[in-house]
Amino acid sequence: MSSMAYTPAPTGTGLKATVQKFGSFLASMVMPNIGAFIAWGLITALFIPTGWTPNKSLGELVTPMITYLLPILIGYTGGRLVHGQRGAVIGAIATVGVVVGSSVPMFLGAMIAGPASAWVLKQFDKLTADRLRAGFEMLVDNFSLGIIGGGFAVLGKWAIGPAVNHVTNWAGSGVNWVLNHHLLPFVSILIEPAKVLFLNNAINHGVLDPLAVAQSAVHHKSILFMLESNPGPGLGILCAYLLFGPRALRPTVPGAIVIQFLGGIHEIYFPYILMKPRLILAAIAGGFAGISVFSVTGAGLVASPSPGSIFAYLTETPRGSYFGVLAGVVVAAAVSFVVGSVLLGFGRGEKPEDEAAESAESAEEAGGASGVSDAVPAQSSPEGATA
């Protein structure tokens, strides 16, 4: 479906491609609905009792949106990915059962019930496609959707919702354990390499966001929103490239910085790391430092900053957390820059002949290449990909 265009298309075969495909599917259920998450985050930041402009009446929007609207949108989108509009409708029906059967926001349940119910309906439609008598198509289509959808709603209420509720509680306990033992910065060792493999959206929207939203619903902010989306590490690496990277690439970096830091498209800097894989250490160091600052200062965002732009960060920051959020971004950028500069040898690692060749190539390109898209490495982000 077209919604898959929100994430990079998996390439190759094997375990990596399978993981990318599954991650892209999870992210594709969430990313089309990010606007709804932002609307909920803004309403929460403004109107809850501790918000910018507390308003009891408007604050009543917060709970229904996170309990019903957002999970149903995810279930609807997941069903649509599997079986078009009929899949979307049955996905929404099934998600209602999951929501009613749980006491926590049911994002993970919606990710299961929506596609699963749509898949069952799709198989039924295949079975009956060539067996229906003329004139009975609408009758069968409507009743099959209603019966299967109703069955999944009951299954969601009795089984899927309670089961996912337990899983969510276990995952939440695990996250709290990591937070309480001050181990959260170490997740950068896993997140940063996975991001460079274009699993950033899968990690952020498929894994972290559901846990973060549940945490934000209780505490009105969550640090989990910032584990993957911090624009600081990418900014630091690009600045290191700007000063000490291969000369032929340096003219492309300013545009990449604008796209990454202001536009929030992180994929723009992944190819710079893939060209010199040792720079992944700079990304890990920057991510580690940024999360450490977020943890120490108690920073958090009210909703997912998607794309991961500094503007999105500022918009989603609750009152009283600006120092911690900005400090985490700045420190992450500074650490990535320093480590990246060291790994690039402060520009002294290039062989003279390579510099000459690159200078000639740069001069040749200078006449025609003016945009970032012309000069960034070939592995740059596919169209439509966001962070």
mmCIF file of C-alpha atoms in Angstrom:
data_model
loop_
_atom_site.group_PDB
_atom_site.id
_atom_site.type_symbol
_atom_site.label_atom_id
_atom_site.label_comp_id
_atom_site.label_asym_id
_atom_site.label_seq_id
_atom_site.Cartn_x
_atom_site.Cartn_y
_atom_site.Cartn_z
ATOM 1 C CA MET A 1 0.000 0.000 0.000
ATOM 2 C CA SER A 2 1.029 3.571 -0.445
ATOM 3 C CA SER A 3 1.528 4.085 3.255
ATOM 4 C CA MET A 4 4.627 1.906 3.053
ATOM 5 C CA ALA A 5 6.208 4.842 1.199
ATOM 6 C CA TYR A 6 6.616 6.512 4.575
ATOM 7 C CA THR A 7 9.537 4.187 5.272
ATOM 8 C CA PRO A 8 12.506 3.148 3.140
ATOM 9 C CA ALA A 9 11.807 0.108 0.993
ATOM 10 C CA PRO A 10 13.627 -2.989 2.336
ATOM 11 C CA THR A 11 16.376 -4.190 0.043
ATOM 12 C CA GLY A 12 18.226 -7.481 -0.280
ATOM 13 C CA THR A 13 17.360 -10.806 1.302
ATOM 14 C CA GLY A 14 17.963 -12.659 4.515
ATOM 15 C CA LEU A 15 17.501 -11.713 8.135
ATOM 16 C CA LYS A 16 18.346 -8.046 7.642
ATOM 17 C CA ALA A 17 15.747 -7.599 4.909
ATOM 18 C CA THR A 18 13.157 -9.487 6.973
ATOM 19 C CA VAL A 19 13.770 -7.287 9.991
ATOM 20 C CA GLN A 20 13.622 -4.164 7.834
ATOM 21 C CA LYS A 21 10.382 -5.284 6.225
ATOM 22 C CA PHE A 22 8.749 -6.053 9.568
ATOM 23 C CA GLY A 23 9.999 -2.809 11.053
ATOM 24 C CA SER A 24 8.743 -0.847 8.061
ATOM 25 C CA PHE A 25 5.322 -2.432 8.441
ATOM 26 C CA LEU A 26 5.135 -1.482 12.126
ATOM 27 C CA ALA A 27 6.245 2.066 11.374
ATOM 28 C CA SER A 28 3.797 2.354 8.489
ATOM 29 C CA MET A 29 0.911 1.833 10.912
ATOM 30 C CA VAL A 30 2.021 4.761 13.051
ATOM 31 C CA MET A 31 3.633 7.315 10.751
ATOM 32 C CA PRO A 32 0.508 8.323 8.783
ATOM 33 C CA ASN A 33 -1.081 9.165 12.150
ATOM 34 C CA ILE A 34 1.758 11.224 13.598
ATOM 35 C CA GLY A 35 -0.310 14.375 13.090
ATOM 36 C CA ALA A 36 -2.952 12.984 15.450
ATOM 37 C CA PHE A 37 -0.229 12.225 18.004
ATOM 38 C CA ILE A 38 1.024 15.790 17.716
ATOM 39 C CA ALA A 39 -2.511 17.160 18.156
ATOM 40 C CA TRP A 40 -2.881 15.074 21.304
ATOM 41 C CA GLY A 41 0.526 16.216 22.538
ATOM 42 C CA LEU A 42 -0.262 19.882 21.995
ATOM 43 C CA ILE A 43 -3.638 19.610 23.729
ATOM 44 C CA THR A 44 -1.943 17.831 26.614
ATOM 45 C CA ALA A 45 0.859 20.391 26.875
ATOM 46 C CA LEU A 46 -1.590 23.298 26.828
ATOM 47 C CA PHE A 47 -4.666 22.286 28.789
ATOM 48 C CA ILE A 48 -3.789 19.767 31.514
ATOM 49 C CA PRO A 49 -3.568 21.181 35.071
ATOM 50 C CA THR A 50 0.225 21.520 34.793
ATOM 51 C CA GLY A 51 0.117 22.786 31.179
ATOM 52 C CA TRP A 52 0.777 26.207 29.709
ATOM 53 C CA THR A 53 -2.861 27.345 29.857
ATOM 54 C CA PRO A 54 -4.769 24.930 32.125
ATOM 55 C CA ASN A 55 -8.360 24.463 31.054
ATOM 56 C CA LYS A 56 -10.507 21.783 32.699
ATOM 57 C CA SER A 57 -13.057 21.640 29.905
ATOM 58 C CA LEU A 58 -10.552 21.328 27.052
ATOM 59 C CA GLY A 59 -8.400 19.024 29.170
ATOM 60 C CA GLU A 60 -11.206 16.456 28.945
ATOM 61 C CA LEU A 61 -10.040 15.810 25.380
ATOM 62 C CA VAL A 62 -6.799 14.209 26.540
ATOM 63 C CA THR A 63 -7.985 10.829 27.844
ATOM 64 C CA PRO A 64 -10.482 9.930 25.068
ATOM 65 C CA MET A 65 -7.913 10.796 22.407
ATOM 66 C CA ILE A 66 -5.197 8.571 23.797
ATOM 67 C CA THR A 67 -7.532 5.777 24.869
ATOM 68 C CA TYR A 68 -9.754 5.532 21.787
ATOM 69 C CA LEU A 69 -8.767 7.810 18.913
ATOM 70 C CA LEU A 70 -5.067 7.011 18.549
ATOM 71 C CA PRO A 71 -5.289 3.188 18.900
ATOM 72 C CA ILE A 72 -8.264 3.048 16.517
ATOM 73 C CA LEU A 73 -6.356 5.116 13.961
ATOM 74 C CA ILE A 74 -3.436 2.685 14.211
ATOM 75 C CA GLY A 75 -5.708 -0.348 13.903
ATOM 76 C CA TYR A 76 -7.496 1.282 10.974
ATOM 77 C CA THR A 77 -4.213 2.029 9.208
ATOM 78 C CA GLY A 78 -2.833 -1.451 9.909
ATOM 79 C CA GLY A 79 -5.938 -3.048 8.449
ATOM 80 C CA ARG A 80 -5.749 -0.795 5.416
ATOM 81 C CA LEU A 81 -2.164 -1.860 4.776
ATOM 82 C CA VAL A 82 -3.288 -5.495 4.614
ATOM 83 C CA HIS A 83 -6.640 -5.343 2.820
ATOM 84 C CA GLY A 84 -7.497 -1.864 1.631
ATOM 85 C CA GLN A 85 -10.630 -0.070 2.818
ATOM 86 C CA ARG A 86 -12.391 -3.244 3.980
ATOM 87 C CA GLY A 87 -9.297 -4.085 6.007
ATOM 88 C CA ALA A 88 -9.305 -0.592 7.478
ATOM 89 C CA VAL A 89 -12.915 -0.889 8.650
ATOM 90 C CA ILE A 90 -12.493 -4.301 10.241
ATOM 91 C CA GLY A 91 -9.198 -3.159 11.776
ATOM 92 C CA ALA A 92 -11.005 -0.318 13.527
ATOM 93 C CA ILE A 93 -13.742 -2.687 14.765
ATOM 94 C CA ALA A 94 -11.210 -5.165 16.128
ATOM 95 C CA THR A 95 -9.236 -2.390 17.818
ATOM 96 C CA VAL A 96 -12.284 -1.249 19.766
ATOM 97 C CA GLY A 97 -12.459 -4.685 21.362
ATOM 98 C CA VAL A 98 -8.788 -4.506 22.305
ATOM 99 C CA VAL A 99 -9.181 -1.014 23.747
ATOM 100 C CA VAL A 100 -12.177 -1.994 25.881
ATOM 101 C CA GLY A 101 -10.329 -5.072 27.127
ATOM 102 C CA SER A 102 -7.379 -3.140 28.513
ATOM 103 C CA SER A 103 -6.637 -0.499 31.104
ATOM 104 C CA VAL A 104 -3.652 1.058 29.264
ATOM 105 C CA PRO A 105 -3.407 2.800 25.865
ATOM 106 C CA MET A 106 -3.587 -0.092 23.419
ATOM 107 C CA PHE A 107 -1.134 0.823 20.663
ATOM 108 C CA LEU A 108 0.542 -2.581 20.592
ATOM 109 C CA GLY A 109 -2.845 -4.290 20.684
ATOM 110 C CA ALA A 110 -4.008 -2.183 17.744
ATOM 111 C CA MET A 111 -0.866 -3.191 15.821
ATOM 112 C CA ILE A 112 -1.894 -6.844 16.307
ATOM 113 C CA ALA A 113 -5.668 -6.751 16.021
ATOM 114 C CA GLY A 114 -5.877 -4.400 13.034
ATOM 115 C CA PRO A 115 -3.670 -6.337 10.576
ATOM 116 C CA ALA A 116 -4.760 -9.760 11.910
ATOM 117 C CA SER A 117 -8.475 -9.111 11.428
ATOM 118 C CA ALA A 118 -7.822 -7.639 7.974
ATOM 119 C CA TRP A 119 -5.780 -10.703 6.992
ATOM 120 C CA VAL A 120 -8.595 -13.066 8.007
ATOM 121 C CA LEU A 121 -11.116 -10.994 6.046
ATOM 122 C CA LYS A 122 -8.763 -10.992 3.057
ATOM 123 C CA GLN A 123 -8.578 -14.801 3.107
ATOM 124 C CA PHE A 124 -12.392 -15.014 3.329
ATOM 125 C CA ASP A 125 -12.775 -12.671 0.378
ATOM 126 C CA LYS A 126 -10.376 -14.815 -1.654
ATOM 127 C CA LEU A 127 -12.411 -17.923 -0.882
ATOM 128 C CA THR A 128 -15.699 -16.356 -1.899
ATOM 129 C CA ALA A 129 -14.486 -14.209 -4.783
ATOM 130 C CA ASP A 130 -15.534 -16.628 -7.535
ATOM 131 C CA ARG A 131 -18.389 -18.348 -5.733
ATOM 132 C CA LEU A 132 -20.905 -15.542 -5.175
ATOM 133 C CA ARG A 133 -24.094 -15.422 -7.176
ATOM 134 C CA ALA A 134 -24.727 -12.192 -9.030
ATOM 135 C CA GLY A 135 -26.595 -9.684 -6.888
ATOM 136 C CA PHE A 136 -25.378 -11.098 -3.553
ATOM 137 C CA GLU A 137 -21.930 -9.490 -3.533
ATOM 138 C CA MET A 138 -22.858 -6.530 -1.309
ATOM 139 C CA LEU A 139 -24.857 -8.688 1.081
ATOM 140 C CA VAL A 140 -21.982 -11.136 1.552
ATOM 141 C CA ASP A 141 -19.368 -8.393 1.746
ATOM 142 C CA ASN A 142 -21.184 -6.451 4.441
ATOM 143 C CA PHE A 143 -22.191 -9.434 6.588
ATOM 144 C CA SER A 144 -18.800 -11.126 6.300
ATOM 145 C CA LEU A 145 -17.087 -7.947 7.475
ATOM 146 C CA GLY A 146 -19.614 -7.490 10.278
ATOM 147 C CA ILE A 147 -19.445 -11.076 11.502
ATOM 148 C CA ILE A 148 -15.658 -11.423 11.329
ATOM 149 C CA GLY A 149 -15.180 -7.927 12.744
ATOM 150 C CA GLY A 150 -17.566 -8.621 15.603
ATOM 151 C CA GLY A 151 -15.744 -11.860 16.343
ATOM 152 C CA PHE A 152 -12.407 -10.064 16.478
ATOM 153 C CA ALA A 153 -13.864 -7.374 18.745
ATOM 154 C CA VAL A 154 -14.925 -10.104 21.192
ATOM 155 C CA LEU A 155 -11.527 -11.805 20.823
ATOM 156 C CA GLY A 156 -9.845 -8.482 21.485
ATOM 157 C CA LYS A 157 -11.951 -7.884 24.586
ATOM 158 C CA TRP A 158 -11.391 -11.346 26.044
ATOM 159 C CA ALA A 159 -7.893 -12.309 24.881
ATOM 160 C CA ILE A 160 -5.780 -9.851 22.876
ATOM 161 C CA GLY A 161 -6.385 -6.820 25.097
ATOM 162 C CA PRO A 162 -5.638 -8.556 28.431
ATOM 163 C CA ALA A 163 -2.607 -10.375 26.948
ATOM 164 C CA VAL A 164 -1.106 -7.192 25.494
ATOM 165 C CA ASN A 165 -1.923 -5.434 28.752
ATOM 166 C CA HIS A 166 0.373 -7.873 30.574
ATOM 167 C CA VAL A 167 3.104 -7.492 27.942
ATOM 168 C CA THR A 168 2.870 -3.701 28.164
ATOM 169 C CA ASN A 169 3.124 -3.816 31.940
ATOM 170 C CA TRP A 170 6.199 -6.071 31.717
ATOM 171 C CA ALA A 171 7.807 -3.796 29.135
ATOM 172 C CA GLY A 172 7.001 -0.748 31.239
ATOM 173 C CA SER A 173 8.551 -2.428 34.269
ATOM 174 C CA GLY A 174 11.653 -3.164 32.198
ATOM 175 C CA VAL A 175 11.929 0.439 31.084
ATOM 176 C CA ASN A 176 11.466 1.650 34.649
ATOM 177 C CA TRP A 177 14.199 -0.757 35.788
ATOM 178 C CA VAL A 178 16.565 0.631 33.180
ATOM 179 C CA LEU A 179 15.680 4.184 34.195
ATOM 180 C CA ASN A 180 16.047 3.488 37.905
ATOM 181 C CA HIS A 181 19.485 1.904 37.364
ATOM 182 C CA HIS A 182 20.614 4.787 35.125
ATOM 183 C CA LEU A 183 21.327 2.431 32.231
ATOM 184 C CA LEU A 184 19.205 4.189 29.617
ATOM 185 C CA PRO A 185 22.170 5.854 27.835
ATOM 186 C CA PHE A 186 23.493 2.387 26.929
ATOM 187 C CA VAL A 187 20.572 1.842 24.543
ATOM 188 C CA SER A 188 22.523 4.079 22.140
ATOM 189 C CA ILE A 189 24.798 1.085 21.493
ATOM 190 C CA LEU A 190 21.823 -0.620 19.868
ATOM 191 C CA ILE A 191 19.839 2.324 18.520
ATOM 192 C CA GLU A 192 22.522 4.258 16.641
ATOM 193 C CA PRO A 193 23.804 1.347 14.480
ATOM 194 C CA ALA A 194 20.213 0.303 13.774
ATOM 195 C CA LYS A 195 19.379 3.851 12.662
ATOM 196 C CA VAL A 196 22.158 3.836 10.092
ATOM 197 C CA LEU A 197 20.628 0.654 8.645
ATOM 198 C CA PHE A 198 17.447 2.710 8.094
ATOM 199 C CA LEU A 199 15.622 1.046 10.971
ATOM 200 C CA ASN A 200 15.137 4.422 12.663
ATOM 201 C CA ASN A 201 11.415 4.692 11.994
ATOM 202 C CA ALA A 202 10.815 1.090 12.980
ATOM 203 C CA ILE A 203 12.577 1.607 16.292
ATOM 204 C CA ASN A 204 11.023 4.965 17.028
ATOM 205 C CA HIS A 205 7.447 4.474 15.922
ATOM 206 C CA GLY A 206 7.172 0.695 16.122
ATOM 207 C CA VAL A 207 8.812 0.077 19.490
ATOM 208 C CA LEU A 208 9.511 3.229 21.509
ATOM 209 C CA ASP A 209 6.464 5.379 20.744
ATOM 210 C CA PRO A 210 3.845 3.013 22.209
ATOM 211 C CA LEU A 211 5.792 2.795 25.470
ATOM 212 C CA ALA A 212 6.504 6.525 25.449
ATOM 213 C CA VAL A 213 2.872 7.490 24.918
ATOM 214 C CA ALA A 214 1.788 5.266 27.795
ATOM 215 C CA GLN A 215 4.441 6.875 29.992
ATOM 216 C CA SER A 216 3.471 10.363 28.830
ATOM 217 C CA ALA A 217 -0.174 9.706 29.640
ATOM 218 C CA VAL A 218 0.815 9.271 33.291
ATOM 219 C CA HIS A 219 3.699 11.720 33.695
ATOM 220 C CA HIS A 220 2.791 14.186 30.900
ATOM 221 C CA LYS A 221 6.208 13.685 29.309
ATOM 222 C CA SER A 222 8.564 10.866 28.401
ATOM 223 C CA ILE A 223 12.277 10.590 27.755
ATOM 224 C CA LEU A 224 11.601 7.641 25.445
ATOM 225 C CA PHE A 225 10.460 10.063 22.737
ATOM 226 C CA MET A 226 14.044 11.340 22.551
ATOM 227 C CA LEU A 227 16.091 8.135 22.478
ATOM 228 C CA GLU A 228 16.070 7.803 18.705
ATOM 229 C CA SER A 229 14.938 11.202 17.475
ATOM 230 C CA ASN A 230 17.630 13.435 19.022
ATOM 231 C CA PRO A 231 18.974 15.590 16.135
ATOM 232 C CA GLY A 232 22.199 16.280 18.062
ATOM 233 C CA PRO A 233 24.344 13.265 17.032
ATOM 234 C CA GLY A 234 23.619 13.772 13.340
ATOM 235 C CA LEU A 235 24.407 17.476 13.592
ATOM 236 C CA GLY A 236 27.746 16.761 15.259
ATOM 237 C CA ILE A 237 28.788 14.219 12.642
ATOM 238 C CA LEU A 238 27.842 16.512 9.781
ATOM 239 C CA CYS A 239 29.784 19.400 11.336
ATOM 240 C CA ALA A 240 32.822 17.109 11.659
ATOM 241 C CA TYR A 241 32.417 16.224 7.997
ATOM 242 C CA LEU A 242 32.103 19.902 7.108
ATOM 243 C CA LEU A 243 35.476 20.739 8.635
ATOM 244 C CA PHE A 244 37.450 17.506 8.373
ATOM 245 C CA GLY A 245 35.674 15.221 5.903
ATOM 246 C CA PRO A 246 36.745 14.443 2.338
ATOM 247 C CA ARG A 247 37.086 17.713 0.483
ATOM 248 C CA ALA A 248 34.851 16.622 -2.354
ATOM 249 C CA LEU A 249 31.953 16.114 0.044
ATOM 250 C CA ARG A 250 32.329 19.219 2.166
ATOM 251 C CA PRO A 251 30.232 21.456 -0.136
ATOM 252 C CA THR A 252 27.290 19.081 0.309
ATOM 253 C CA VAL A 253 27.326 19.220 4.090
ATOM 254 C CA PRO A 254 25.694 22.633 4.805
ATOM 255 C CA GLY A 255 22.582 21.640 2.898
ATOM 256 C CA ALA A 256 22.533 18.287 4.674
ATOM 257 C CA ILE A 257 22.739 20.068 8.037
ATOM 258 C CA VAL A 258 19.709 22.209 7.192
ATOM 259 C CA ILE A 259 17.727 19.167 6.069
ATOM 260 C CA GLN A 260 18.733 17.088 9.089
ATOM 261 C CA PHE A 261 18.639 19.591 11.953
ATOM 262 C CA LEU A 262 15.887 21.933 10.819
ATOM 263 C CA GLY A 263 13.902 19.611 8.573
ATOM 264 C CA GLY A 264 14.257 16.529 10.758
ATOM 265 C CA ILE A 265 15.215 14.171 7.924
ATOM 266 C CA HIS A 266 17.882 12.096 9.675
ATOM 267 C CA GLU A 267 18.392 9.745 6.762
ATOM 268 C CA ILE A 268 20.447 12.463 5.061
ATOM 269 C CA TYR A 269 23.469 11.798 7.297
ATOM 270 C CA PHE A 270 23.348 7.996 7.333
ATOM 271 C CA PRO A 271 25.294 7.707 4.035
ATOM 272 C CA TYR A 272 28.074 9.862 5.484
ATOM 273 C CA ILE A 273 28.494 7.248 8.215
ATOM 274 C CA LEU A 274 28.202 4.328 5.803
ATOM 275 C CA MET A 275 31.106 5.765 3.788
ATOM 276 C CA LYS A 276 33.274 5.758 6.922
ATOM 277 C CA PRO A 277 31.697 3.170 9.231
ATOM 278 C CA ARG A 278 33.994 4.017 12.130
ATOM 279 C CA LEU A 279 31.950 7.194 12.547
ATOM 280 C CA ILE A 280 29.217 5.061 14.076
ATOM 281 C CA LEU A 281 31.298 5.406 17.257
ATOM 282 C CA ALA A 282 30.711 9.158 17.088
ATOM 283 C CA ALA A 283 26.975 8.610 16.735
ATOM 284 C CA ILE A 284 26.935 6.208 19.698
ATOM 285 C CA ALA A 285 28.998 8.591 21.833
ATOM 286 C CA GLY A 286 26.739 11.518 20.974
ATOM 287 C CA GLY A 287 23.582 9.523 21.607
ATOM 288 C CA PHE A 288 24.971 8.281 24.920
ATOM 289 C CA ALA A 289 25.879 11.796 26.036
ATOM 290 C CA GLY A 290 22.545 13.258 24.980
ATOM 291 C CA ILE A 291 20.479 10.615 26.766
ATOM 292 C CA SER A 292 22.656 11.035 29.859
ATOM 293 C CA VAL A 293 21.836 14.744 29.947
ATOM 294 C CA PHE A 294 18.141 14.060 29.362
ATOM 295 C CA SER A 295 18.183 11.591 32.268
ATOM 296 C CA VAL A 296 20.061 13.825 34.685
ATOM 297 C CA THR A 297 17.885 16.867 33.982
ATOM 298 C CA GLY A 298 14.609 14.913 33.971
ATOM 299 C CA ALA A 299 13.815 16.076 30.448
ATOM 300 C CA GLY A 300 11.033 14.657 28.326
ATOM 301 C CA LEU A 301 8.631 15.454 25.508
ATOM 302 C CA VAL A 302 4.851 15.264 25.536
ATOM 303 C CA ALA A 303 4.550 13.523 22.164
ATOM 304 C CA SER A 304 6.611 12.057 19.379
ATOM 305 C CA PRO A 305 8.779 14.702 17.625
ATOM 306 C CA SER A 306 8.305 13.449 14.103
ATOM 307 C CA PRO A 307 10.223 14.312 12.071
ATOM 308 C CA GLY A 308 13.111 14.704 14.512
ATOM 309 C CA SER A 309 13.664 18.410 13.866
ATOM 310 C CA ILE A 310 14.794 20.898 16.483
ATOM 311 C CA PHE A 311 11.534 22.755 15.777
ATOM 312 C CA ALA A 312 9.527 19.629 16.619
ATOM 313 C CA TYR A 313 11.549 19.284 19.816
ATOM 314 C CA LEU A 314 10.776 22.835 20.867
ATOM 315 C CA THR A 315 7.085 22.403 20.059
ATOM 316 C CA GLU A 316 6.727 19.175 22.028
ATOM 317 C CA THR A 317 8.665 20.311 25.099
ATOM 318 C CA PRO A 318 6.506 20.772 28.202
ATOM 319 C CA ARG A 319 6.817 23.757 30.454
ATOM 320 C CA GLY A 320 9.937 23.545 32.622
ATOM 321 C CA SER A 321 11.878 21.091 30.467
ATOM 322 C CA TYR A 322 13.461 23.395 27.900
ATOM 323 C CA PHE A 323 16.858 23.500 29.580
ATOM 324 C CA GLY A 324 17.192 19.721 29.761
ATOM 325 C CA VAL A 325 15.952 19.145 26.224
ATOM 326 C CA LEU A 326 18.186 21.776 24.623
ATOM 327 C CA ALA A 327 21.170 20.791 26.763
ATOM 328 C CA GLY A 328 20.799 17.169 25.665
ATOM 329 C CA VAL A 329 20.709 18.164 21.996
ATOM 330 C CA VAL A 330 23.696 20.506 22.313
ATOM 331 C CA VAL A 331 25.830 18.050 24.304
ATOM 332 C CA ALA A 332 25.020 15.218 21.899
ATOM 333 C CA ALA A 333 26.063 17.392 18.955
ATOM 334 C CA ALA A 334 29.265 18.516 20.681
ATOM 335 C CA VAL A 335 30.336 14.994 21.658
ATOM 336 C CA SER A 336 29.570 13.603 18.191
ATOM 337 C CA PHE A 337 31.511 16.445 16.639
ATOM 338 C CA VAL A 338 34.590 15.915 18.797
ATOM 339 C CA VAL A 339 34.623 12.134 18.399
ATOM 340 C CA GLY A 340 33.846 12.395 14.696
ATOM 341 C CA SER A 341 36.633 14.917 14.181
ATOM 342 C CA VAL A 342 39.115 12.616 15.899
ATOM 343 C CA LEU A 343 37.982 9.650 13.824
ATOM 344 C CA LEU A 344 38.380 11.740 10.674
ATOM 345 C CA GLY A 345 41.917 12.610 11.760
ATOM 346 C CA PHE A 346 41.080 16.306 11.719
ATOM 347 C CA GLY A 347 41.251 16.159 7.944
ATOM 348 C CA ARG A 348 44.861 14.981 7.873
ATOM 349 C CA GLY A 349 44.099 11.384 7.028
ATOM 350 C CA GLU A 350 43.462 11.980 3.339
ATOM 351 C CA LYS A 351 46.190 10.927 0.961
ATOM 352 C CA PRO A 352 47.541 13.774 -1.233
ATOM 353 C CA GLU A 353 46.623 11.955 -4.426
ATOM 354 C CA ASP A 354 43.116 11.392 -3.151
ATOM 355 C CA GLU A 355 42.803 15.063 -2.292
ATOM 356 C CA ALA A 356 43.975 16.037 -5.746
ATOM 357 C CA ALA A 357 41.518 13.705 -7.382
ATOM 358 C CA GLU A 358 38.736 14.846 -5.130
ATOM 359 C CA SER A 359 39.567 18.487 -5.706
ATOM 360 C CA ALA A 360 39.439 17.936 -9.451
ATOM 361 C CA GLU A 361 36.143 16.139 -9.117
ATOM 362 C CA SER A 362 34.799 18.868 -6.845
ATOM 363 C CA ALA A 363 35.857 21.546 -9.290
ATOM 364 C CA GLU A 364 34.212 19.641 -12.110
ATOM 365 C CA GLU A 365 30.990 19.359 -10.163
ATOM 366 C CA ALA A 366 31.064 22.973 -9.020
ATOM 367 C CA GLY A 367 29.798 24.159 -12.373
ATOM 368 C CA GLY A 368 26.635 22.107 -12.270
ATOM 369 C CA ALA A 369 26.069 20.730 -8.815
ATOM 370 C CA SER A 370 24.296 23.197 -6.597
ATOM 371 C CA GLY A 371 21.769 21.135 -4.603
ATOM 372 C CA VAL A 372 22.373 18.718 -1.805
ATOM 373 C CA SER A 373 20.544 15.929 -3.574
ATOM 374 C CA ASP A 374 23.084 16.061 -6.387
ATOM 375 C CA ALA A 375 26.078 15.659 -4.167
ATOM 376 C CA VAL A 376 25.173 13.538 -1.176
ATOM 377 C CA PRO A 377 26.236 9.890 -1.371
ATOM 378 C CA ALA A 378 24.246 7.475 -3.462
ATOM 379 C CA GLN A 379 22.809 5.669 -0.438
ATOM 380 C CA SER A 380 20.811 8.733 0.544
ATOM 381 C CA SER A 381 17.295 8.435 1.877
ATOM 382 C CA PRO A 382 14.603 7.133 -0.421
ATOM 383 C CA GLU A 383 11.876 9.545 -1.328
ATOM 384 C CA GLY A 384 9.384 10.087 1.400
ATOM 385 C CA ALA A 385 11.517 8.652 4.151
ATOM 386 C CA THR A 386 11.462 10.579 7.370
ATOM 387 C CA ALA A 387 12.970 10.286 10.776
#
